[in-house]
Structures are given as structure tokens and as C-alpha cells.
Tab-separated table of C-alpha atoms in Angstrom:
chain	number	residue	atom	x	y	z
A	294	UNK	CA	-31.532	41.608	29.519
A	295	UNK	CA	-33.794	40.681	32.645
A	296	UNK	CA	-35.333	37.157	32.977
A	297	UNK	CA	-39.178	38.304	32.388
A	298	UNK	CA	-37.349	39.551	28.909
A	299	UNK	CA	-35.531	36.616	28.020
A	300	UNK	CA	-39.035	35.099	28.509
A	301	UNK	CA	-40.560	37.181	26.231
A	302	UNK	CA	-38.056	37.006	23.703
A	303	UNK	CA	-36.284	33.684	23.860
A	304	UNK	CA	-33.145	33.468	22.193
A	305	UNK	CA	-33.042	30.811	19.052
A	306	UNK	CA	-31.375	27.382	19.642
A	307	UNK	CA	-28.258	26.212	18.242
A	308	UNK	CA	-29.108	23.158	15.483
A	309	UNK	CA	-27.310	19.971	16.183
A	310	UNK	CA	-24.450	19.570	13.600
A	311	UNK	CA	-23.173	16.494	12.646
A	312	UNK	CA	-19.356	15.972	12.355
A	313	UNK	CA	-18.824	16.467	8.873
A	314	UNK	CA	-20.688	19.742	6.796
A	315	UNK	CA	-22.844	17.996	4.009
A	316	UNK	CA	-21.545	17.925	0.931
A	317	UNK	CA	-23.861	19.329	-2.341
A	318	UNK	CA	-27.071	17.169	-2.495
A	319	UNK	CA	-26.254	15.950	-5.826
A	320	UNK	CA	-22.833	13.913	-4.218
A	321	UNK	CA	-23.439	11.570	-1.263
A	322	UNK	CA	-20.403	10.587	0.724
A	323	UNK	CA	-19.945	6.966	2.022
A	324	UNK	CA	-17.193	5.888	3.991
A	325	UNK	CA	-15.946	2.949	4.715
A	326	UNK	CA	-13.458	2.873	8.069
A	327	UNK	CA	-12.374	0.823	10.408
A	328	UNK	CA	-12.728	-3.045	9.956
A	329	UNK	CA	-14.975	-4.587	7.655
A	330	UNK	CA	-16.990	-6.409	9.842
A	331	UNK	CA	-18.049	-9.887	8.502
A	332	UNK	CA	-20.961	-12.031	9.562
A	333	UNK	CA	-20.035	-11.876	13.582
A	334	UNK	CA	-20.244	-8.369	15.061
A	335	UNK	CA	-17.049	-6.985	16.222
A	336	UNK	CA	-18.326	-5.142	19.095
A	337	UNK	CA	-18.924	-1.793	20.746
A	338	UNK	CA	-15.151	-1.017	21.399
A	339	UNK	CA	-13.988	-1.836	17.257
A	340	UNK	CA	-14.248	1.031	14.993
A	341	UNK	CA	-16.235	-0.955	11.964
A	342	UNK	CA	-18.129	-0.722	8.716
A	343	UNK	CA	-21.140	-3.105	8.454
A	344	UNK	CA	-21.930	-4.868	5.350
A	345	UNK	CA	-25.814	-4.983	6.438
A	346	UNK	CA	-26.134	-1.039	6.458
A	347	UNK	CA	-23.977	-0.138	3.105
A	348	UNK	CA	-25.932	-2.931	0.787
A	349	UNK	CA	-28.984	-1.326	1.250
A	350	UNK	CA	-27.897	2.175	1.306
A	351	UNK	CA	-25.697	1.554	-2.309
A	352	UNK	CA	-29.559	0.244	-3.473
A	353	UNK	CA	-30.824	3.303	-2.853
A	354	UNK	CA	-28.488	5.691	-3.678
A	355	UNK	CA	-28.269	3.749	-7.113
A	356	UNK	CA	-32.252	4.233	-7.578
A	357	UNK	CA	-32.124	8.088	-6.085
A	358	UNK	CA	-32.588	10.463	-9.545
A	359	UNK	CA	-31.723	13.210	-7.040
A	360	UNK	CA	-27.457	11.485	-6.278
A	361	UNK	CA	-25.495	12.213	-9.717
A	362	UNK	CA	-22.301	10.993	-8.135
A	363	UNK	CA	-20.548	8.995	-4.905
A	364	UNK	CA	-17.281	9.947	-2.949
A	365	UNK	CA	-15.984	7.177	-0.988
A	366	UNK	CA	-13.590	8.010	2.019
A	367	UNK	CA	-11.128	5.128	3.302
A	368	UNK	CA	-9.139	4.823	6.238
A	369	UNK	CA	-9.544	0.843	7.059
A	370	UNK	CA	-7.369	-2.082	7.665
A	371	UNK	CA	-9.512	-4.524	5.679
A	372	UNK	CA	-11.715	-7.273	7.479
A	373	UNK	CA	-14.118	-9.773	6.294
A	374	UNK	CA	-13.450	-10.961	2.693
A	375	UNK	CA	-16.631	-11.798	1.443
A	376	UNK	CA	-18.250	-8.884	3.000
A	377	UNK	CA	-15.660	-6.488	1.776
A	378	UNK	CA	-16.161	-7.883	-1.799
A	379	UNK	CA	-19.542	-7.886	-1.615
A	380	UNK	CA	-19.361	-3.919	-1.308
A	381	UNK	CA	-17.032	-3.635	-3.815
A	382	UNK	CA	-18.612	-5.294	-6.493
A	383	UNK	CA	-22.028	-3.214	-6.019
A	384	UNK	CA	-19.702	-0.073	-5.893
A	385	UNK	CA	-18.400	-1.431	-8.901
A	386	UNK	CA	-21.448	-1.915	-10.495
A	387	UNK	CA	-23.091	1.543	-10.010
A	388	UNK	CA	-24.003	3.471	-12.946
A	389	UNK	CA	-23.751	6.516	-11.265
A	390	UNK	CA	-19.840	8.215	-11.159
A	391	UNK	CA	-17.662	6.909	-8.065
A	392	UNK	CA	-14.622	8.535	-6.941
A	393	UNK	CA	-12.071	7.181	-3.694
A	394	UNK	CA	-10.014	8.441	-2.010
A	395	UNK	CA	-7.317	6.796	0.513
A	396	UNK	CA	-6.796	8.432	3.541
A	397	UNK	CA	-4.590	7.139	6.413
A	398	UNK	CA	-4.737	2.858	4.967
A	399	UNK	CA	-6.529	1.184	2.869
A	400	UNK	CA	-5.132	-1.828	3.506
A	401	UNK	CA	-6.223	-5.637	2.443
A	402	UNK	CA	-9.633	-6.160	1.471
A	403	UNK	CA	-9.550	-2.440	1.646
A	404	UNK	CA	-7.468	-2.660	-1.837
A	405	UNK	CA	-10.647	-3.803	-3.908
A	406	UNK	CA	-12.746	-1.165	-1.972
A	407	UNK	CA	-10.552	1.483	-3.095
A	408	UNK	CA	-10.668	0.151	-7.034
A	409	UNK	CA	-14.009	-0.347	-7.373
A	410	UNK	CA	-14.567	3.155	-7.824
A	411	UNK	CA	-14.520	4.826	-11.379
A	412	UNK	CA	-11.627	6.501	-10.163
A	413	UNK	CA	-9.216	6.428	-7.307
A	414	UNK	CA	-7.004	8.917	-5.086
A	415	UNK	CA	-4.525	8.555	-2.249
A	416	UNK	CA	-2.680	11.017	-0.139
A	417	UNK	CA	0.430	10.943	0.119
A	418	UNK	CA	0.806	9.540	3.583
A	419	UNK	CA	-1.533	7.202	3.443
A	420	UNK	CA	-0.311	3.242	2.866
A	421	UNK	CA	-1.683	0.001	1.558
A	422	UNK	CA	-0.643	-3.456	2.680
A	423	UNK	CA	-0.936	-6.059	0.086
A	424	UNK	CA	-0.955	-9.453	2.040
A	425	UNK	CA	-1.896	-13.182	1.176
A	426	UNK	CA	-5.781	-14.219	2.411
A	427	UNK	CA	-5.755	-15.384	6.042
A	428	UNK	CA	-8.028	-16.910	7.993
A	429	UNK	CA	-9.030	-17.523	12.128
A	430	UNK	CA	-9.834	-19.751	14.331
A	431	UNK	CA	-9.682	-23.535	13.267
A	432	UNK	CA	-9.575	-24.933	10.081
A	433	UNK	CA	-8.696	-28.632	8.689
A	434	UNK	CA	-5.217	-28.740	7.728
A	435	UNK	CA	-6.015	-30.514	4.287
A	436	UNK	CA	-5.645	-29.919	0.955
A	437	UNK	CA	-8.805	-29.150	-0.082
A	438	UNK	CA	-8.193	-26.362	2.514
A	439	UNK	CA	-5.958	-24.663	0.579
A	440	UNK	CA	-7.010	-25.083	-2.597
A	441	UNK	CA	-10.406	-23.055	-1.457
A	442	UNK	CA	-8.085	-19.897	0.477
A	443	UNK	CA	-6.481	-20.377	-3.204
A	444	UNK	CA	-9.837	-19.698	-5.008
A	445	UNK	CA	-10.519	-16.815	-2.563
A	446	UNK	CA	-7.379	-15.152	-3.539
A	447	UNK	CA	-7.380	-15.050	-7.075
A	448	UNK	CA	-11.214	-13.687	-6.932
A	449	UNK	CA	-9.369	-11.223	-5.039
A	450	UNK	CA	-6.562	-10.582	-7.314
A	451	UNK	CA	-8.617	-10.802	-10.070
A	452	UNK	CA	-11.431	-7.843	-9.078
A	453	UNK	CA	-8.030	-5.611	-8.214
A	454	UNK	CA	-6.677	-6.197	-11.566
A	455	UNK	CA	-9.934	-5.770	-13.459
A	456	UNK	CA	-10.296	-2.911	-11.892
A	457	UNK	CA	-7.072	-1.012	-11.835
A	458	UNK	CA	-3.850	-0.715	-14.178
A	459	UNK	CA	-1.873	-3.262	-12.133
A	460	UNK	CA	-1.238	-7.047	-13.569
A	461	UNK	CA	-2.902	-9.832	-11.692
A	462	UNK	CA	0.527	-11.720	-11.775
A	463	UNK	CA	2.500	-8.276	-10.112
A	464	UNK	CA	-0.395	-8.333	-7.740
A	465	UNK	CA	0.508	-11.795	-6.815
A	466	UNK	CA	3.944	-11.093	-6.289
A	467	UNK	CA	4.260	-7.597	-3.880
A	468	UNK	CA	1.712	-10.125	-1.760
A	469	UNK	CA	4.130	-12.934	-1.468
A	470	UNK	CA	7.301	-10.823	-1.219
A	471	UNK	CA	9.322	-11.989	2.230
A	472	UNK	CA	12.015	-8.711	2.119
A	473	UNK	CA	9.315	-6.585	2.942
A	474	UNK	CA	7.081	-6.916	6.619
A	475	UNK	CA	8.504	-8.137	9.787
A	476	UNK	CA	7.643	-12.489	9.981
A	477	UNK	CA	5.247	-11.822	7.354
A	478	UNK	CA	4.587	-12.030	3.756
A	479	UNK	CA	3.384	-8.904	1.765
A	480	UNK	CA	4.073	-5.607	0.520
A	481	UNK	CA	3.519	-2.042	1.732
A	482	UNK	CA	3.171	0.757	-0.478
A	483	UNK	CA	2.974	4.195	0.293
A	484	UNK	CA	0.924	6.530	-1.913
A	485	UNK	CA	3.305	7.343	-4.739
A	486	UNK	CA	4.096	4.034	-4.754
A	487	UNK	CA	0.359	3.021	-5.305
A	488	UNK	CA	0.656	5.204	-7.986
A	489	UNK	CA	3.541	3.960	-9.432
A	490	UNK	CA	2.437	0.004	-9.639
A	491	UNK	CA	-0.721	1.395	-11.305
A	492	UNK	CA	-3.262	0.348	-8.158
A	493	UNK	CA	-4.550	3.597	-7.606
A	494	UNK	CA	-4.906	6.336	-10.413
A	495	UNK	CA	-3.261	9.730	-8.815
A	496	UNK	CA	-2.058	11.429	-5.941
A	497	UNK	CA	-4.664	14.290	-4.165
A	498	UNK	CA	-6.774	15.018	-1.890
A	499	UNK	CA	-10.482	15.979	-0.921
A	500	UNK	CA	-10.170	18.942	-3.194
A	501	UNK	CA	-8.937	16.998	-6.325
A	502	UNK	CA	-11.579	13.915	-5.684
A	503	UNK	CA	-14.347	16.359	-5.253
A	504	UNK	CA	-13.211	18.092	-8.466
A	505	UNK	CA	-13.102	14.754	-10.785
A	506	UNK	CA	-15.980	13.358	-9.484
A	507	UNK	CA	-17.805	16.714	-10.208
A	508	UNK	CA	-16.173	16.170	-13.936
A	509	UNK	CA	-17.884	13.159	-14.205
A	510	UNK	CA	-20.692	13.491	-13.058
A	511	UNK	CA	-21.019	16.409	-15.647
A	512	UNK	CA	-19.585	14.320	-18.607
A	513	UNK	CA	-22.226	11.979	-17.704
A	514	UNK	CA	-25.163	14.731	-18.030
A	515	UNK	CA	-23.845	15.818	-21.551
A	516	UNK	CA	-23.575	12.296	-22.737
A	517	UNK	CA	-27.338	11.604	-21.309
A	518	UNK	CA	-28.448	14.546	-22.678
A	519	UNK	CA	-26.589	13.819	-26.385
A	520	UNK	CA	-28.514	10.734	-26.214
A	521	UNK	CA	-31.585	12.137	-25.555
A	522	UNK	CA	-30.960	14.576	-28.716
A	523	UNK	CA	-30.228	11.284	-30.711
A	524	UNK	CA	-34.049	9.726	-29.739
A	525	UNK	CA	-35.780	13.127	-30.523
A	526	UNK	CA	-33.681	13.377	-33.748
A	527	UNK	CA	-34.860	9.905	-34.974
């Protein structure tokens, strides 16, 4: 074709894709990877998820009629407590059907990130590292000190225990076992062992999370729509 043609008759641009084909436009897909990054930013060269944007966007997708459901991808190594928390109690508090699934780690405050949801999966490969609270820079080496790292711990414990089938007090002790990491204290568990010690409910993959939290989201539609039966009955 000659130039004054190609002129004439331009030929259509490609669209810019993003990385990842969207999912249906009922399911919105949040992801949480990298390190939870707390109230100091980590920096351009540290893969991280940020508190600030996630709040907000869990707000909206919780008042968006047009999101039935929410699949939450993980491959982190944990991060800031509080913020990490703080996500996983509004996950946690959604009405709207969650499903997670593990992929590569989910490890520390990633734990309670991954059992907030209504219903977790992990991959085989993937691993989990259960490991005491820890903290940097200085600190006063009191006892008060320890008594507050205490606190933090078992609000940690206890949200993973409320929130899965494992026992706060077995929680407590894969994160203080010594026969496991290399000078340090904690546990590692692989996916069938996640499993196994009840923290995360089954085994799969994208097709199997996709697939239950489709099944929720449509028991949730026949029990709204039972209910609303129920008011025009009465």
C-alpha cells in the first residue's frame, strides 16, 4: 500500500493493555504484594502495597451495587502491623463475598490478610512463615516494652484464629517453635501444610478461587432475593 494510501486509510491503533485481562465486572481483583508498607514510605526500588490507596478503594468497592464479589491475590512477605491489620479487618468486614488466594508467600502479617477473606486458597508451592512480632530501630528495653509487643501479638493471634480453623494457642506455638528457621523463632508451612493446621481452607488455584467465589456470590443473590420474597409475602 503506497503512503498517499496509508493516508487515506490509516490503519487502527493498538489499545494499551494492562498486564492482567479484566476479570467479569461483577468481581474486582485486589492484590496485595510486596511489603505492607506502614506509615514511612518504603521507596521507589521496594515492591509495596500502600495502606492509603486500599482503605479507600475497599470503601468503595463495599458501596459499588455494580461488585457482587472480591478476589484477593497474595504474594507478600508481611510489613507494617497496624497497617496490615487495618486491611484485614475492613476485608473482614465486607458484606460482599471475599475469596484469597496464596500465591508464592503470604507470610507474617500476610497470615491475617489471607484469613480475612470468606474463604481462602493456597497453591501448593506457595509458603507461610509464622513468626513472633518484631520491631526496628530503637526501643526502651523495659518492661512495659514488652508487655505492649505482647498486646500486639495476641490481637494478631487472635484475628487469625477468629478467622480461620486454627487454635489461638497452636498459633502461638508453630510461632515460637526454635527446630524450625535458621537463628530464628517460627514456623514455615508449605501449602498442604496450611491446610492441614486449618489456617487456610483448601488447596487450588485461580480456577478453583474464581469458581467459589462465583458460588458465593450466587448463594448470596438467592438468599437476597428469598428475602425479598419474605417482605412482599408479609
Amino acid at each position: 500500500m503506497s503512503r498517499q494510501e496509508n493516508e487515506k486509510n490509516p490503519q487502527p491503533k493498538a489499545e494499551k493493555t494492562d498486564n492482567a485481562a479484566p476479570l467479569e465486572s461483577r468481581i474486582h481483583l485486589l492484590t496485595i504484594i510486596g511489603e505492607v508498607e506502614g506509615h514511612e514510605s518504603l521507596g521507589d526500588r521496594t515492591k509495596s502495597t500502600k495502606y492509603e490507596e486500599i482503605l479507600p478503594r475497599l470503601a468503595l468497592i463495599e458501596d459499588d451495587d455494580q461488585i457482587e464479589g472480591i478476589l484477593i491475590l497474595l504474594h507478600t512477605v508481611g510489613g507494617d502491623v497496624e497497617a496490615g491489620l487495618a486491611i484485614a479487618e475492613m476485608i473482614a468486614s465486607l458484606s460482599k463475598p471475599t475469596v484469597s488466594l496464596v500465591l508464592g508467600g503470604g507470610h507474617s502479617i500476610g497470615v491475617p490478610l489471607a484469613v480475612s477473606a470468606d474463604y481462602s486458597f493456597i497453591v501448593p508451592s506457595a509458603t507461610m512463615v509464622l513468626h513472633p512480632v518484631r520491631t526496628n530501630g530503637m526501643f526502651i528495653g523495659v518492661m512495659q516494652t514488652y508487655r505492649n509487643m505482647e498486646k500486639t501479638q495476641d490481637r494478631i493471634t487472635g484475628f487469625i484464629a477468629a478467622h480461620s480453623d486454627i487454635s489461638q494457642v497452636r498459633l502461638e506455638e508453630l510461632m515460637l517453635d526454635t527446630s524450625m528457621l535458621v537463628k530464628d523463632v517460627g514456623t514455615m508451612l508449605e501449602g498442604e501444610d496450611a491446610v492441614r493446621e486449618g489456617l487456610i481452607n483448601e488447596i487450588g488455584g485461580i480456577r478453583d478461587a474464581l469458581n467459589k467465589l462465583k458460588e458465593l456470590m450466587d448463594q448470596k443473590t438467592s438468599s437476597l432475593q428469598a428475602e425479598k420474597q419474605k417482605v412482599v409475602l408479609y
